[in-house]
Short mmCIF file of C-alpha atoms in Angstrom, two decimals:
data_model
loop_
_atom_site.label_atom_id
_atom_site.label_comp_id
_atom_site.label_asym_id
_atom_site.label_seq_id
_atom_site.Cartn_x
_atom_site.Cartn_y
_atom_site.Cartn_z
CA MET A 28 43.75 75.06 -61.49
CA SER A 29 47.34 76.08 -61.82
CA ASP A 30 50.20 73.97 -63.20
CA LEU A 31 51.67 73.65 -59.67
CA GLN A 32 48.52 72.16 -58.25
CA ILE A 33 48.26 69.67 -61.12
CA SER A 34 51.86 68.62 -60.55
CA LEU A 35 51.31 68.08 -56.84
CA LEU A 36 48.23 65.95 -57.50
CA ALA A 37 50.14 63.80 -59.95
CA ILE A 38 53.03 63.30 -57.55
CA GLY A 39 50.59 62.37 -54.71
CA GLY A 40 48.89 59.75 -56.92
CA ILE A 41 52.23 58.20 -57.81
CA VAL A 42 53.26 57.99 -54.10
CA ILE A 43 49.96 56.33 -53.11
CA ALA A 44 50.19 53.78 -55.91
CA GLY A 45 53.76 52.97 -54.87
CA VAL A 46 52.85 52.42 -51.22
CA TYR A 47 49.90 50.17 -52.17
CA SER A 48 52.13 48.08 -54.48
CA PHE A 49 54.80 47.72 -51.79
CA ASN A 50 52.26 46.55 -49.23
CA LEU A 51 50.79 44.04 -51.65
CA LEU A 52 54.23 42.63 -52.36
CA GLN A 53 55.03 42.32 -48.63
CA GLU A 54 51.73 40.54 -47.96
CA ARG A 55 52.43 37.92 -50.64
CA ARG A 56 55.90 37.29 -49.23
CA LEU A 57 54.55 36.81 -45.68
CA ARG A 58 51.86 34.41 -46.89
CA ARG A 59 54.47 32.31 -48.72
CA ARG A 60 56.69 32.16 -45.61
CA ALA A 61 53.78 31.22 -43.33
CA ALA A 62 52.71 28.44 -45.65
CA GLU A 63 56.25 27.00 -45.63
CA ALA A 64 56.60 27.32 -41.83
CA PHE A 65 53.32 25.53 -40.95
CA LYS A 66 53.37 22.98 -43.77
CA SER A 67 52.88 19.46 -42.29
CA ALA A 68 52.90 16.00 -43.79
CA HIS A 69 50.37 14.74 -41.23
CA ALA A 70 46.89 13.91 -42.41
CA ASP A 71 43.99 16.02 -41.17
CA VAL A 72 41.92 13.65 -39.03
CA LEU A 73 38.85 15.84 -39.31
CA LEU A 74 38.83 16.59 -43.04
CA ASP A 75 40.69 13.77 -44.82
CA ASP A 76 39.42 10.30 -45.57
CA PRO A 77 40.29 7.90 -42.68
CA ALA A 78 41.61 5.45 -45.24
CA ASP A 79 44.40 7.89 -46.04
CA PHE A 80 45.97 7.72 -42.59
CA GLN A 81 45.61 4.11 -41.49
CA ASP A 82 49.36 3.89 -40.71
CA VAL A 83 49.44 7.00 -38.48
CA PRO A 84 50.45 5.88 -34.96
CA GLU A 85 47.64 6.24 -32.43
CA ARG A 86 47.98 8.85 -29.72
CA ILE A 87 48.22 7.94 -26.03
CA GLU A 88 46.08 10.23 -23.89
CA PRO A 89 47.84 11.99 -21.02
CA ARG A 90 46.87 10.97 -17.47
CA PHE A 91 47.72 11.92 -13.86
CA VAL A 92 50.31 9.75 -12.16
CA GLN A 93 49.19 8.14 -8.93
CA GLU A 94 51.38 10.33 -6.71
CA LEU A 95 49.57 13.48 -7.83
CA SER A 96 46.07 12.12 -8.20
CA SER A 97 44.92 13.56 -4.89
CA LEU A 98 45.54 17.05 -6.27
CA ALA A 99 42.55 16.53 -8.50
CA ASP A 100 40.19 15.58 -5.68
CA PRO A 101 38.35 18.92 -5.50
CA ILE A 102 37.21 18.59 -9.14
CA GLU A 103 36.43 14.89 -9.29
CA ASP A 104 32.69 15.60 -9.57
CA LEU A 105 33.03 17.77 -12.70
CA PRO A 106 32.13 16.18 -16.08
CA VAL A 107 35.03 15.14 -18.28
CA MET A 108 34.79 16.48 -21.84
CA ASP A 109 35.45 14.10 -24.70
CA THR A 110 37.45 16.15 -27.16
CA GLU A 111 37.62 13.60 -30.02
CA PRO A 112 34.93 11.89 -32.14
CA GLU A 113 34.50 8.18 -31.46
CA SER A 114 35.02 7.38 -35.11
CA VAL A 115 38.61 8.63 -35.14
CA HIS A 116 40.37 6.40 -32.63
CA GLU A 117 39.80 3.01 -31.13
CA PRO A 118 40.17 2.92 -27.31
CA VAL A 119 43.82 2.97 -26.38
CA PRO A 120 44.86 0.14 -24.05
CA GLU A 121 46.57 1.18 -20.81
CA PRO A 122 50.36 0.64 -21.02
CA GLU A 123 51.72 -2.31 -19.10
CA PRO A 124 52.93 -1.19 -15.66
CA VAL A 125 56.69 -1.19 -15.17
CA HIS A 126 57.56 -2.99 -11.95
CA GLU A 127 60.32 -0.89 -10.47
CA PRO A 128 61.19 -0.37 -6.80
CA GLU A 129 59.06 2.48 -5.50
CA PRO A 130 61.30 5.35 -4.39
CA GLU A 131 61.07 6.83 -0.95
CA PRO A 132 58.83 9.92 -1.14
CA GLU A 133 60.54 13.20 -0.55
CA ILE A 134 59.16 15.16 2.37
CA SER A 135 58.57 18.25 0.28
CA HIS A 136 56.17 16.29 -1.99
CA VAL A 137 54.11 14.50 0.65
CA ARG A 138 51.87 17.55 1.04
CA ALA A 139 49.91 16.57 -2.09
CA GLU A 140 48.85 13.32 -0.39
CA ILE A 141 47.18 15.05 2.59
CA PRO A 142 43.40 15.54 2.20
CA LYS A 143 41.88 18.90 3.07
CA ALA A 144 40.17 17.59 6.18
CA ALA A 145 43.25 15.89 7.57
CA ALA A 146 42.65 17.49 10.99
CA GLU A 147 39.47 15.44 11.39
CA ASP A 148 41.48 12.22 11.36
CA VAL A 149 43.91 13.14 14.11
CA ALA A 150 43.79 10.42 16.74
CA ALA A 151 43.19 11.26 20.36
CA GLY A 152 46.56 9.86 21.37
CA SER A 153 48.60 11.70 18.73
CA PRO A 154 49.85 15.30 18.87
CA GLY A 155 46.64 17.00 17.81
CA PRO A 156 43.20 18.02 19.03
CA ASP A 157 41.25 15.58 21.19
CA ARG A 158 37.75 15.58 19.74
CA ASP A 159 36.34 13.61 22.66
CA VAL A 160 37.04 16.43 25.10
CA GLU A 161 37.56 19.46 22.84
CA PHE A 162 35.46 21.59 20.52
CA VAL A 163 37.63 21.68 17.38
CA ALA A 164 37.98 24.28 14.63
CA THR A 165 40.17 23.71 11.57
CA ILE A 166 41.89 26.34 9.41
CA HIS A 167 42.68 25.39 5.81
CA ALA A 168 45.38 27.65 4.38
CA SER A 169 45.92 28.37 0.69
CA ASP A 170 49.52 29.34 1.49
CA PRO A 171 51.61 27.98 4.40
CA ILE A 172 51.24 30.02 7.59
CA PRO A 173 54.45 30.77 9.52
CA ALA A 174 54.33 29.71 13.15
CA GLN A 175 55.20 33.23 14.29
CA ASN A 176 51.90 34.47 12.84
CA ILE A 177 49.86 32.62 15.46
CA ALA A 178 51.45 34.43 18.44
CA ALA A 179 48.73 37.07 18.74
CA ALA A 180 45.91 34.54 18.30
CA VAL A 181 47.40 32.26 20.97
CA GLN A 182 47.49 35.23 23.30
CA ARG A 183 43.84 36.04 22.57
CA SER A 184 42.96 32.39 23.38
CA HIS A 185 43.73 33.01 27.06
CA GLU A 186 40.85 35.51 27.24
CA ILE A 187 38.18 32.90 26.45
CA GLY A 188 38.14 31.45 29.95
CA MET A 189 38.68 27.79 28.99
CA PRO A 190 41.91 26.11 27.85
CA VAL A 191 42.65 26.38 24.10
CA ARG A 192 45.28 24.34 22.25
CA TRP A 193 46.78 25.13 18.80
CA PHE A 194 48.16 22.42 16.50
CA GLY A 195 49.77 22.66 13.09
CA LEU A 196 50.31 20.29 10.17
CA ASP A 197 53.95 21.06 9.37
CA GLU A 198 54.67 21.76 5.72
CA HIS A 199 58.01 19.96 5.73
CA THR A 200 57.56 17.06 8.17
CA ASN A 201 53.94 16.35 7.21
CA ALA A 202 53.22 15.71 10.88
CA TRP A 203 50.88 17.24 13.46
CA ASP A 204 52.49 18.95 16.41
CA VAL A 205 51.78 21.67 18.98
CA ALA A 206 51.88 24.97 17.11
CA GLU A 207 54.59 27.05 18.82
CA PRO A 208 55.02 30.66 17.65
CA GLY A 209 58.79 30.44 18.04
CA SER A 210 59.29 27.06 16.40
CA GLY A 211 60.13 28.40 12.93
CA SER A 212 57.69 25.95 11.33
CA THR A 213 55.21 26.66 8.56
CA TYR A 214 51.79 25.09 8.65
CA ILE A 215 49.54 24.04 5.76
CA GLU A 216 46.68 23.42 8.15
CA LEU A 217 45.86 24.36 11.71
CA ALA A 218 43.55 22.74 14.26
CA VAL A 219 42.43 24.60 17.37
CA GLY A 220 40.79 22.79 20.30
CA LEU A 221 38.61 24.43 22.97
CA GLN A 222 38.38 22.21 26.05
CA LEU A 223 34.81 21.24 26.82
CA ALA A 224 35.14 20.98 30.62
CA ASN A 225 37.48 21.21 33.59
CA ARG A 226 37.14 21.63 37.32
CA ALA A 227 35.62 25.08 36.76
CA GLY A 228 32.69 23.47 34.93
CA ALA A 229 31.49 23.00 31.35
CA VAL A 230 32.20 25.39 28.48
CA ASN A 231 29.28 27.73 27.77
CA GLU A 232 27.71 29.17 24.65
CA GLU A 233 29.41 32.56 25.09
CA GLN A 234 32.84 30.93 25.27
CA ILE A 235 32.20 28.80 22.16
CA SER A 236 31.01 31.89 20.27
CA ALA A 237 34.11 33.88 21.30
CA PHE A 238 36.31 30.94 20.27
CA CYS A 239 34.75 30.70 16.78
CA THR A 240 34.98 34.46 16.26
CA MET A 241 38.68 34.38 17.15
CA VAL A 242 39.43 31.46 14.79
CA GLU A 243 37.46 32.98 11.91
CA ALA A 244 39.18 36.33 12.36
CA PHE A 245 42.56 34.63 12.24
CA ALA A 246 41.59 32.75 9.06
CA ASP A 247 40.42 35.97 7.39
CA GLU A 248 43.72 37.64 8.20
CA HIS A 249 45.56 34.83 6.40
CA PHE A 250 43.21 34.31 3.44
CA ALA A 251 42.31 30.89 4.86
CA VAL A 252 39.06 29.04 5.46
CA ALA A 253 37.87 28.25 9.01
CA GLU A 254 35.47 25.40 9.86
CA CYS A 255 33.97 25.07 13.36
CA ALA A 256 32.27 21.95 14.66
CA ASP A 257 28.55 21.92 15.55
CA ARG A 258 28.04 24.29 18.49
CA GLN A 259 24.87 22.81 19.95
CA ALA A 260 26.31 19.32 19.84
CA ALA A 261 29.40 20.67 21.61
CA LEU A 262 27.31 22.23 24.38
CA GLN A 263 25.49 18.95 24.97
CA ALA A 264 28.76 17.00 24.96
CA ALA A 265 30.26 19.50 27.41
CA ALA A 266 27.38 19.15 29.87
CA GLU A 267 27.53 15.34 29.72
CA LEU A 268 31.32 15.31 30.09
CA ASP A 269 31.20 17.68 33.04
CA GLY A 270 28.62 15.48 34.76
CA PHE A 271 30.87 12.47 34.36
CA CYS A 272 33.90 14.34 35.67
CA VAL A 273 32.01 15.51 38.75
CA ASP A 274 31.04 11.92 39.48
CA VAL A 275 34.64 10.64 39.51
CA ASP A 276 36.41 13.75 40.81
CA VAL A 277 37.38 12.54 44.27
CA LEU A 278 40.01 13.66 46.78
CA ILE A 279 40.93 11.19 49.50
CA GLY A 280 42.31 12.65 52.71
CA LEU A 281 43.95 10.76 55.54
CA ASN A 282 44.60 12.69 58.72
CA VAL A 283 47.07 12.20 61.52
CA VAL A 284 45.88 14.09 64.60
CA ALA A 285 47.48 14.73 67.98
CA GLN A 286 45.97 13.23 71.11
CA GLY A 287 45.44 14.51 74.62
CA GLY A 288 45.95 18.15 73.74
CA SER A 289 49.51 17.62 72.46
CA VAL A 290 50.96 19.13 69.27
CA PHE A 291 53.32 18.01 66.51
CA PRO A 292 56.53 20.03 65.99
CA ALA A 293 56.78 21.04 62.32
CA THR A 294 60.47 20.17 62.29
CA LYS A 295 59.67 16.57 63.14
CA ILE A 296 56.97 16.47 60.46
CA ARG A 297 59.54 17.71 57.94
CA ALA A 298 62.07 15.09 58.97
CA LEU A 299 59.54 12.26 58.58
CA ALA A 300 58.26 13.57 55.23
CA GLU A 301 61.70 14.03 53.74
CA ALA A 302 62.75 10.56 54.97
CA ALA A 303 59.79 9.19 52.96
CA GLY A 304 61.04 10.96 49.81
CA MET A 305 58.70 14.00 49.93
CA LYS A 306 59.81 17.53 48.99
CA LEU A 307 58.60 20.84 50.40
CA THR A 308 57.38 23.42 47.88
CA ALA A 309 57.25 27.20 48.18
CA GLU A 310 53.53 26.96 48.95
CA GLY A 311 54.26 25.12 52.20
CA VAL A 312 53.08 21.68 51.01
CA PHE A 313 55.10 18.46 50.80
CA HIS A 314 54.76 16.37 47.61
CA TYR A 315 55.65 12.79 46.84
CA CYS A 316 56.48 12.68 43.11
CA ASN A 317 57.29 10.03 40.50
CA ASP A 318 60.38 10.02 38.30
CA ARG A 319 58.77 12.54 35.91
CA GLY A 320 58.09 15.00 38.68
CA ASP A 321 54.31 14.38 38.76
CA SER A 322 52.82 14.71 42.23
CA LEU A 323 51.26 11.42 43.44
CA PHE A 324 50.10 12.61 46.84
CA SER A 325 50.77 15.53 49.17
CA LEU A 326 51.10 16.40 52.84
CA CYS A 327 49.89 19.67 54.32
CA ASN A 328 49.07 21.21 57.67
CA HIS A 329 45.65 20.18 58.92
CA GLU A 330 45.34 23.73 60.19
CA SER A 331 45.23 26.77 57.90
CA THR A 332 48.90 27.80 58.39
CA PRO A 333 51.18 26.49 55.57
CA LEU A 334 54.41 24.70 56.42
CA LEU A 335 56.68 27.40 55.00
CA GLN A 336 60.37 26.71 54.86
CA ASP A 337 61.46 29.90 56.67
CA GLN A 338 58.86 29.46 59.43
CA ILE A 339 58.90 25.74 60.00
CA LYS A 340 61.23 25.86 63.03
CA GLN A 341 58.74 27.93 64.96
CA LEU A 342 55.61 26.02 63.87
CA SER A 343 53.63 23.30 65.59
CA THR A 344 50.24 21.84 64.72
CA HIS A 345 47.48 19.62 66.04
CA GLY A 346 47.43 17.54 62.86
CA ILE A 347 48.54 16.92 59.30
CA THR A 348 46.63 15.72 56.22
CA LEU A 349 47.74 13.41 53.42
CA VAL A 350 45.83 14.13 50.20
CA PHE A 351 45.37 11.86 47.17
CA ASP A 352 43.87 13.37 43.96
CA VAL A 353 42.20 10.25 42.49
CA PRO A 354 41.66 11.08 38.76
CA ARG A 355 45.12 12.65 38.36
CA VAL A 356 47.14 9.60 39.48
CA ALA A 357 47.84 6.49 37.42
CA ASP A 358 48.03 3.12 39.17
CA GLY A 359 46.06 4.75 41.98
CA ALA A 360 45.42 1.72 44.11
CA ARG A 361 49.16 1.14 44.57
CA VAL A 362 49.83 4.81 45.26
CA PHE A 363 46.96 4.94 47.80
CA ASP A 364 48.54 2.00 49.62
CA GLN A 365 51.84 3.90 49.76
CA MET A 366 50.10 6.94 51.20
CA ALA A 367 48.16 4.88 53.77
CA ALA A 368 51.38 3.16 54.88
CA LEU A 369 53.10 6.52 55.31
CA GLY A 370 50.13 7.79 57.34
CA LYS A 371 50.44 4.83 59.70
CA ARG A 372 54.20 5.36 60.16
CA MET A 373 53.77 9.05 60.82
CA ALA A 374 50.95 8.44 63.33
CA SER A 375 53.16 6.03 65.18
CA ALA A 376 56.23 8.30 65.10
CA LEU A 377 54.32 11.41 66.15
CA GLY A 378 52.22 9.68 68.78
CA GLY A 379 49.01 10.58 66.96
CA ALA A 380 46.02 8.72 65.48
CA LEU A 381 45.15 8.00 61.85
CA VAL A 382 41.59 9.21 61.15
CA ASP A 383 39.30 9.95 58.17
CA ASP A 384 37.84 13.28 57.16
CA ASN A 385 35.21 13.00 59.87
CA ILE A 386 37.99 12.44 62.48
CA ARG A 387 36.91 8.84 62.99
CA PRO A 388 39.66 6.27 63.61
CA LEU A 389 40.69 4.64 60.34
CA SER A 390 41.30 0.87 60.63
CA ASP A 391 42.77 -1.52 58.11
CA ALA A 392 39.21 -2.55 57.17
CA GLY A 393 38.38 1.11 56.49
CA ILE A 394 41.45 1.48 54.30
CA ALA A 395 40.43 -1.67 52.36
CA ARG A 396 36.97 -0.22 51.73
CA ILE A 397 38.51 2.99 50.34
CA ARG A 398 40.74 0.90 48.07
CA GLN A 399 37.70 -0.97 46.76
CA GLN A 400 35.92 2.32 45.99
CA LEU A 401 39.01 3.46 44.11
CA LYS A 402 38.88 0.42 41.84
CA GLY A 403 35.26 1.25 40.94
CA ILE A 404 36.18 4.88 40.06
CA TYR A 405 39.11 3.80 37.91
CA ALA A 406 36.93 1.21 36.10
CA LYS A 407 34.46 3.98 35.21
CA MET A 408 37.24 6.22 33.92
CA ASP A 409 38.81 3.45 31.84
CA THR A 410 35.43 2.62 30.28
CA ARG A 411 35.04 6.27 29.29
CA GLY A 412 38.56 6.39 27.81
CA ILE A 413 39.75 8.88 30.39
CA HIS A 414 42.54 6.97 32.09
CA ALA A 415 43.61 8.27 35.47
CA GLY A 416 46.89 10.19 35.30
CA SER A 417 46.80 10.40 31.51
CA ALA A 418 47.35 13.67 29.65
CA ARG A 419 43.61 13.80 28.89
CA ALA A 420 42.73 13.32 32.60
CA LEU A 421 45.27 15.95 33.70
CA ARG A 422 43.66 18.50 31.34
CA LEU A 423 40.14 17.70 32.49
CA PHE A 424 40.87 17.65 36.21
CA SER A 425 42.75 20.92 36.43
#
């Protein structure tokens, strides 16, 4: 081995020894600093003798305030872990409540107080699904859903073949309302109602299946959870509801017919109808409406030709018909009396006769019998909770 190699080995050994010494010195300094930084005068409750820390103030456990307690509902059934030995602390008494005036809750914080299944508690009379006459699906969103996002789903609803209504629990107002794509609202929960029956009949299994598929697809698109009601129970309820509706779905027609081969000029019919407060529509039918614009009864040509505005001067007919749609009119007995009185006046003015649907003369006694039958129909509807002329009745009898 040459002198150069020996020198290089010696120098390398010196460098290694220097680096090791430097590292050792740095380690000691760091340990000293760490000990000073984390030094505490508190007693160790796990290692020290309890007698040495008798004067240490006891700790008050944290707890949820009442306003946020509902946020913990999904985990109420999980076991609570006791993180401290019983021998360390005596039970801490609850602090005395401070009686201060409760502040008005801010709207943005009310969301925490709404349970997940809030849609199930929507009353029939409030803006929300009507579980007595609708098959309801709920959509629980992890993030608020903008109203504009439901536009496509609302459009697909029209393809099911039975009326569908969308409702949303507004994130800011904490209230249920009709979900309108253009409203600018955001919804933390949606409820979708498929009507069980209308004048076309009861909802069928295919329509319910298509409805659930649509709702579930929408929920998947928005990382939400969809829940549909029991399908078989809905089909049974639909059949029963449809049977009831058929039983009370009555139209009453009073006819005024010409006598002795004469005819009624349509212009005279229009004058009498308008004098009674009726208005002619584009379909060629006169309607008597209430202050809200709801039709109470109508007047049409007894023959097939409509009483169109631009043709009425050239028209004449052998009779007219007054029509009363029983389940769609509130306070029906009074409205029927109005219609019957108008029929009598028009029969007198036109020189015709007031008859029933079988073209038999209709006397005052006959009108009284019809009125009595009306009372029985309305009593049935009231017992069922489907009040004539109500929003629920208008949906079912459409």
